mmCIF file of C-alpha atoms in Angstrom:
data_model
loop_
_atom_site.group_PDB
_atom_site.id
_atom_site.type_symbol
_atom_site.label_atom_id
_atom_site.label_comp_id
_atom_site.label_asym_id
_atom_site.label_seq_id
_atom_site.Cartn_x
_atom_site.Cartn_y
_atom_site.Cartn_z
ATOM 1 C CA MET A 1 107.334 120.564 75.129
ATOM 2 C CA ARG A 2 108.406 117.852 72.910
ATOM 3 C CA ILE A 3 109.548 113.967 73.683
ATOM 4 C CA ILE A 4 112.552 113.922 73.188
ATOM 5 C CA SER A 5 113.654 110.166 72.194
ATOM 6 C CA GLY A 6 112.165 106.963 71.799
ATOM 7 C CA LYS A 7 109.597 105.896 68.971
ATOM 8 C CA TYR A 8 107.232 108.907 69.702
ATOM 9 C CA LYS A 9 110.562 111.134 70.136
ATOM 10 C CA GLY A 10 110.092 115.025 68.250
ATOM 11 C CA ARG A 11 105.659 114.413 69.414
ATOM 12 C CA VAL A 12 104.759 117.921 70.738
ATOM 13 C CA LEU A 13 102.918 117.844 73.616
ATOM 14 C CA GLU A 14 100.135 120.035 75.315
ATOM 15 C CA GLY A 15 101.151 121.636 78.253
ATOM 16 C CA PHE A 16 99.399 123.993 80.669
ATOM 17 C CA ASN A 17 99.972 127.219 82.783
ATOM 18 C CA ILE A 18 99.300 126.187 86.352
ATOM 19 C CA GLU A 19 100.740 128.212 88.986
ATOM 20 C CA GLY A 20 102.603 125.798 91.380
ATOM 21 C CA THR A 21 103.805 123.364 88.272
ATOM 22 C CA ARG A 22 106.735 123.031 85.844
ATOM 23 C CA PRO A 23 107.995 120.664 83.428
ATOM 24 C CA THR A 24 110.906 118.758 83.519
ATOM 25 C CA MET A 25 113.620 120.285 82.217
ATOM 26 C CA ASP A 26 114.591 117.787 78.707
ATOM 27 C CA ARG A 27 118.054 117.575 79.988
ATOM 28 C CA VAL A 28 116.847 115.459 83.439
ATOM 29 C CA LYS A 29 114.183 113.356 81.539
ATOM 30 C CA GLU A 30 117.025 112.808 79.046
ATOM 31 C CA SER A 31 119.323 112.140 82.067
ATOM 32 C CA PHE A 32 117.074 110.104 83.511
ATOM 33 C CA ILE A 33 115.467 107.704 80.814
ATOM 34 C CA ALA A 34 119.326 106.761 80.257
ATOM 35 C CA SER A 35 119.802 105.648 83.638
ATOM 36 C CA ILE A 36 116.327 103.558 83.830
ATOM 37 C CA GLN A 37 116.428 102.677 79.665
ATOM 38 C CA LEU A 38 117.318 98.769 80.632
ATOM 39 C CA LYS A 39 114.418 98.384 82.821
ATOM 40 C CA LEU A 40 111.738 100.208 80.776
ATOM 41 C CA LYS A 41 110.879 97.432 77.743
ATOM 42 C CA ASN A 42 107.721 96.014 78.552
ATOM 43 C CA SER A 43 107.293 97.764 82.038
ATOM 44 C CA VAL A 44 104.682 98.705 83.768
ATOM 45 C CA ILE A 45 104.995 102.610 84.941
ATOM 46 C CA LEU A 46 103.052 105.152 87.082
ATOM 47 C CA ASP A 47 103.556 108.901 86.425
ATOM 48 C CA LEU A 48 101.872 109.909 90.247
ATOM 49 C CA PHE A 49 101.687 113.866 90.020
ATOM 50 C CA ALA A 50 101.877 113.579 86.085
ATOM 51 C CA GLY A 51 100.957 117.481 84.973
ATOM 52 C CA SER A 52 101.253 117.372 81.372
ATOM 53 C CA GLY A 53 102.390 113.791 81.095
ATOM 54 C CA SER A 54 105.557 114.369 79.416
ATOM 55 C CA VAL A 55 108.071 111.624 81.334
ATOM 56 C CA GLY A 56 105.215 108.932 81.547
ATOM 57 C CA PHE A 57 105.265 109.889 78.056
ATOM 58 C CA GLU A 58 108.663 109.550 77.333
ATOM 59 C CA MET A 59 108.860 106.263 79.491
ATOM 60 C CA ILE A 60 106.155 105.140 77.212
ATOM 61 C CA SER A 61 108.296 105.932 73.961
ATOM 62 C CA ASN A 62 111.600 104.498 75.525
ATOM 63 C CA GLY A 63 109.508 100.814 75.767
ATOM 64 C CA ALA A 64 106.949 100.948 78.491
ATOM 65 C CA SER A 65 104.159 98.976 77.859
ATOM 66 C CA GLU A 66 101.488 100.215 80.438
ATOM 67 C CA GLY A 67 101.195 103.546 81.710
ATOM 68 C CA TYR A 68 98.944 105.307 84.883
ATOM 69 C CA PHE A 69 98.866 108.519 85.031
ATOM 70 C CA VAL A 70 98.013 110.402 88.210
ATOM 71 C CA ASP A 71 96.245 113.945 89.240
ATOM 72 C CA THR A 72 93.844 115.921 90.619
ATOM 73 C CA ASN A 73 93.376 118.568 88.430
ATOM 74 C CA LYS A 74 90.681 119.040 85.584
ATOM 75 C CA ILE A 75 92.940 120.848 83.666
ATOM 76 C CA VAL A 76 95.247 118.450 83.251
ATOM 77 C CA ILE A 77 93.035 115.411 82.997
ATOM 78 C CA ASP A 78 92.258 117.651 79.760
ATOM 79 C CA THR A 79 95.840 117.978 79.101
ATOM 80 C CA LEU A 80 96.870 114.159 79.301
ATOM 81 C CA ASN A 81 93.520 113.385 77.379
ATOM 82 C CA LYS A 82 94.565 115.741 74.561
ATOM 83 C CA ASN A 83 98.359 114.187 74.607
ATOM 84 C CA ILE A 84 97.366 110.820 74.450
ATOM 85 C CA LYS A 85 95.025 111.767 71.346
ATOM 86 C CA LYS A 86 98.108 113.310 69.925
ATOM 87 C CA LEU A 87 100.380 110.581 70.369
ATOM 88 C CA ASN A 88 97.605 107.725 69.729
ATOM 89 C CA PRO A 89 99.984 105.671 71.459
ATOM 90 C CA SER A 90 99.440 101.452 71.028
ATOM 91 C CA GLU A 91 100.273 100.559 74.927
ATOM 92 C CA LYS A 92 97.728 100.634 77.588
ATOM 93 C CA ILE A 93 97.430 104.483 78.808
ATOM 94 C CA THR A 94 94.717 104.983 82.210
ATOM 95 C CA ILE A 95 94.371 107.745 83.301
ATOM 96 C CA LEU A 96 93.051 108.626 87.147
ATOM 97 C CA LYS A 97 91.519 111.939 88.566
ATOM 98 C CA LYS A 98 92.443 111.280 92.098
ATOM 99 C CA ASP A 99 93.868 112.147 95.248
ATOM 100 C CA PHE A 100 97.732 110.122 95.494
ATOM 101 C CA LYS A 101 96.999 108.761 98.346
ATOM 102 C CA ASP A 102 93.117 107.542 96.660
ATOM 103 C CA ALA A 103 95.253 106.314 93.491
ATOM 104 C CA LEU A 104 98.013 104.401 95.550
ATOM 105 C CA LYS A 105 94.853 103.072 97.352
ATOM 106 C CA TYR A 106 92.744 101.586 94.355
ATOM 107 C CA PHE A 107 96.015 100.644 92.820
ATOM 108 C CA TYR A 108 97.026 97.757 96.114
ATOM 109 C CA ASP A 109 92.860 96.989 95.955
ATOM 110 C CA ASN A 110 93.138 96.081 92.273
ATOM 111 C CA ASN A 111 96.605 94.623 91.922
ATOM 112 C CA ILE A 112 98.350 96.801 90.679
ATOM 113 C CA LYS A 113 101.863 96.578 90.932
ATOM 114 C CA PHE A 114 104.913 99.362 88.936
ATOM 115 C CA ASP A 115 108.616 98.608 87.641
ATOM 116 C CA ILE A 116 109.014 102.057 87.764
ATOM 117 C CA ILE A 117 107.402 104.890 89.323
ATOM 118 C CA PHE A 118 108.197 108.874 89.221
ATOM 119 C CA LEU A 119 107.064 111.179 92.098
ATOM 120 C CA ASP A 120 107.480 114.908 90.944
ATOM 121 C CA PRO A 121 104.615 116.757 93.054
ATOM 122 C CA PRO A 122 104.520 120.353 93.724
ATOM 123 C CA TYR A 123 107.318 121.011 95.733
ATOM 124 C CA LYS A 124 105.967 123.446 98.234
ATOM 125 C CA LEU A 125 103.509 119.983 99.074
ATOM 126 C CA ASN A 126 105.888 117.971 100.519
ATOM 127 C CA TYR A 127 104.615 114.693 99.155
ATOM 128 C CA VAL A 128 107.437 112.924 98.407
ATOM 129 C CA ASN A 129 107.451 110.820 101.823
ATOM 130 C CA PRO A 130 104.200 110.375 102.766
ATOM 131 C CA ALA A 131 103.472 108.657 99.195
ATOM 132 C CA LEU A 132 106.724 106.478 99.296
ATOM 133 C CA GLU A 133 105.078 105.441 103.303
ATOM 134 C CA LEU A 134 102.162 104.434 100.822
ATOM 135 C CA ILE A 135 104.122 102.574 98.085
ATOM 136 C CA GLU A 136 105.783 100.710 100.535
ATOM 137 C CA LYS A 137 102.408 99.658 102.500
ATOM 138 C CA TYR A 138 100.909 98.534 99.906
ATOM 139 C CA ASN A 139 103.656 96.944 98.064
ATOM 140 C CA LEU A 140 103.158 98.777 94.760
ATOM 141 C CA LEU A 141 106.938 98.319 93.688
ATOM 142 C CA ASN A 142 107.876 95.205 91.736
ATOM 143 C CA LYS A 143 111.130 93.653 93.299
ATOM 144 C CA ASP A 144 113.376 95.075 91.202
ATOM 145 C CA GLY A 145 110.963 97.991 90.384
ATOM 146 C CA VAL A 146 112.650 101.822 90.993
ATOM 147 C CA ILE A 147 111.322 105.081 91.938
ATOM 148 C CA ILE A 148 112.216 108.454 91.046
ATOM 149 C CA CYS A 149 111.779 111.081 92.931
ATOM 150 C CA GLU A 150 111.914 114.772 91.604
ATOM 151 C CA VAL A 151 112.436 116.991 95.016
ATOM 152 C CA GLU A 152 113.557 120.813 95.473
ATOM 153 C CA ASN A 153 113.983 120.818 99.251
ATOM 154 C CA GLU A 154 112.375 118.042 100.599
ATOM 155 C CA VAL A 155 114.594 115.347 102.308
ATOM 156 C CA VAL A 156 114.092 111.760 101.189
ATOM 157 C CA ASN A 157 113.885 109.958 103.505
ATOM 158 C CA ASN A 158 111.945 106.624 103.902
ATOM 159 C CA LEU A 159 114.372 103.797 104.716
ATOM 160 C CA SER A 160 112.336 101.061 103.356
ATOM 161 C CA PHE A 161 113.663 102.172 100.132
ATOM 162 C CA GLU A 162 117.654 102.601 99.128
ATOM 163 C CA ILE A 163 118.832 105.522 97.460
ATOM 164 C CA THR A 164 121.013 104.209 94.605
ATOM 165 C CA LYS A 165 121.785 107.570 92.625
ATOM 166 C CA GLU A 166 121.181 111.157 93.424
ATOM 167 C CA LYS A 167 122.151 113.795 90.621
ATOM 168 C CA LYS A 168 121.486 117.456 91.389
ATOM 169 C CA TYR A 169 120.234 119.758 89.061
ATOM 170 C CA GLY A 170 119.947 123.485 89.825
ATOM 171 C CA SER A 171 117.621 123.830 92.461
ATOM 172 C CA LYS A 172 116.194 120.195 91.796
ATOM 173 C CA ASN A 173 117.485 116.156 92.993
ATOM 174 C CA VAL A 174 116.121 113.630 91.438
ATOM 175 C CA ILE A 175 116.523 110.906 93.517
ATOM 176 C CA PHE A 176 116.552 107.105 92.406
ATOM 177 C CA LEU A 177 115.077 104.661 94.478
ATOM 178 C CA LYS A 178 114.874 100.357 94.910
ATOM 179 C CA ASN A 179 114.113 98.307 97.098
ATOM 180 C CA ASN A 180 115.962 97.807 100.253
ATOM 181 C CA GLY A 181 116.700 94.277 101.157
#
């Protein structure tokens, strides 16, 4: 796994082999990074179900100034820390070992809002809609922000966010959302 564009392009990231996880394909990352390129400069991003952090680090590499990475698995947290050491980024990086619900409440309690939120939970758990409900409830997306969801069979049905783009990559769908209204 490597960073495919931006200032950290070509840097190799650590991965892991945990059942139920899979890295986002390079062509998928490349496509949605291109779609949000203009929003990335100096943005605050959230990689909520971070895994290796490859998507969040790609956003950091392409101009985000601050990144939050959330996961519950100790192996994942260790991998994220190794990847931060490897990159040695100048940007502010925060890793939280929390359940997504607790993490979203933490952001609300600490008045942290995001320009870009990436949601790619394990597909079988159907966490995208519950996460969207909390993002809405806690008002965590900045006015002109974007949410990117990577799903397999889950139908995104949150009416508070408007689907602006949807792209299929094999069995995966990448859905872009913005505040409705």
